[in-house]
Coordinates of C-alpha atoms in Angstrom, one line a residue:
X1 CA -32.3 54.2 -99.2
X2 CA -35.4 54.5 -96.9
X3 CA -38.5 52.8 -98.4
X4 CA -41.9 52.8 -96.7
X5 CA -44.4 50.1 -97.6
X6 CA -47.9 50.6 -96.4
X7 CA -50.8 47.9 -96.2
X8 CA -54.2 47.6 -94.5
X9 CA -56.4 50.0 -96.1
X10 CA -59.9 49.2 -97.4
X11 CA -63.6 49.8 -97.3
X12 CA -65.3 49.7 -94.0
X13 CA -68.6 50.8 -92.6
X14 CA -69.0 53.8 -90.2
X15 CA -68.3 52.8 -86.8
X16 CA -66.0 50.1 -87.8
X17 CA -62.3 49.6 -87.5
X18 CA -59.1 49.2 -89.6
X19 CA -55.5 48.8 -88.9
X20 CA -52.8 50.2 -91.2
X21 CA -49.2 49.1 -91.2
X22 CA -46.1 50.6 -92.6
X23 CA -42.7 49.0 -92.7
X24 CA -39.5 50.9 -93.3
X25 CA -36.9 48.9 -95.1
X26 CA -33.4 49.6 -96.2
X27 CA -32.4 50.9 -92.8
X28 CA -31.7 49.5 -89.3
X29 CA -33.9 52.0 -87.4
X30 CA -35.4 55.5 -87.8
X31 CA -36.5 58.0 -85.2
X32 CA -39.9 59.3 -86.1
X33 CA -42.7 57.6 -87.9
X34 CA -46.3 58.7 -88.5
X35 CA -49.3 59.1 -90.8
X36 CA -50.7 61.9 -92.8
X37 CA -53.9 61.7 -94.9
X38 CA -55.4 63.5 -97.9
X39 CA -59.1 63.5 -98.7
X40 CA -60.3 64.5 -102.3
X41 CA -60.0 68.2 -102.8
X42 CA -58.3 68.8 -99.6
X43 CA -54.7 69.4 -98.5
X44 CA -52.7 66.6 -96.9
X45 CA -53.1 66.7 -93.1
X46 CA -51.5 65.3 -90.1
X47 CA -52.9 62.3 -88.4
X48 CA -50.4 60.9 -85.7
X49 CA -46.8 60.4 -85.1
X50 CA -44.6 58.3 -82.8
X51 CA -41.0 58.6 -81.8
X52 CA -38.5 55.7 -81.4
X53 CA -38.9 55.9 -77.6
X54 CA -42.8 55.8 -77.9
X55 CA -43.8 59.5 -77.5
X56 CA -46.9 60.0 -79.5
X57 CA -48.9 63.0 -80.9
X58 CA -52.3 63.0 -82.5
X59 CA -54.5 65.3 -84.5
X60 CA -57.5 66.6 -82.6
X61 CA -59.8 65.1 -85.0
X62 CA -58.6 61.5 -84.2
X63 CA -57.8 61.7 -80.5
X64 CA -59.6 58.9 -78.6
X65 CA -60.4 57.0 -81.8
X66 CA -56.9 56.3 -83.4
X67 CA -54.0 54.7 -81.8
X68 CA -50.4 54.8 -83.2
X69 CA -47.9 52.1 -82.1
X70 CA -44.6 50.8 -83.5
X71 CA -42.4 47.7 -83.4
X72 CA -38.9 48.9 -83.4
X73 CA -37.4 45.5 -84.1
X74 CA -39.4 45.4 -87.4
X75 CA -39.1 49.0 -88.1
X76 CA -42.9 49.0 -88.5
X77 CA -45.6 51.6 -87.4
X78 CA -49.2 50.8 -86.9
X79 CA -52.4 53.0 -86.9
X80 CA -55.3 51.4 -85.2
X81 CA -58.5 53.3 -86.3
X82 CA -61.6 52.8 -84.4
X83 CA -65.1 54.4 -84.6
X84 CA -64.4 55.4 -88.0
X85 CA -66.5 58.2 -89.6
X86 CA -67.2 59.1 -93.3
X87 CA -64.9 62.1 -92.8
X88 CA -61.9 59.8 -92.2
X89 CA -62.1 58.7 -95.8
X90 CA -58.7 59.6 -97.5
X91 CA -55.5 58.2 -98.8
X92 CA -53.3 57.6 -95.9
X93 CA -49.6 58.2 -96.2
X94 CA -46.8 56.8 -94.0
X95 CA -44.2 59.2 -93.1
X96 CA -40.8 59.0 -91.5
X97 CA -37.7 60.9 -90.7
X98 CA -34.4 60.6 -88.9
X99 CA -35.4 63.7 -86.8
X100 CA -38.8 64.8 -85.8
X101 CA -42.2 64.8 -87.4
X102 CA -44.3 67.8 -86.5
X103 CA -47.8 68.3 -87.8
X104 CA -46.9 71.2 -90.0
X105 CA -43.4 69.7 -90.9
X106 CA -43.6 66.2 -92.1
X107 CA -40.6 64.0 -92.4
X108 CA -38.6 63.4 -95.5
X109 CA -39.8 60.0 -96.4
X110 CA -43.2 59.0 -97.7
X111 CA -45.0 55.7 -98.6
X112 CA -47.2 55.3 -101.6
X113 CA -50.3 55.7 -99.8
X114 CA -53.2 53.5 -99.0
X115 CA -56.9 54.1 -99.5
X116 CA -59.3 54.2 -96.6
X117 CA -62.9 54.5 -97.5
X118 CA -65.6 54.8 -94.7
X119 CA -69.3 54.3 -95.9
X120 CA -72.0 56.0 -94.1

């Protein structure tokens, strides 16, 4: 059974940085891993994804500020978030799938979510 365990959220000032981590357990490997986020009163939205081979995709709102990477040996995906803005405040969810993750079609597996709060 696939289980996604997130860590690294917290409170940061605008312009600061945070790194989120998500470890997939219960499996040897999985193809696509990524992140979505949900702000209060808004729908969950795609942030970034990465395949097992390292191909990445980003939402326009985070391009140039966020970077997704993964360590396949550890089944772990990272989201480095720089130049954070107040509008980045949200619960960030790890997402994974044996197939592909597309912005409008997330994978089948979700983490429990980690809160990121950016103070202005």
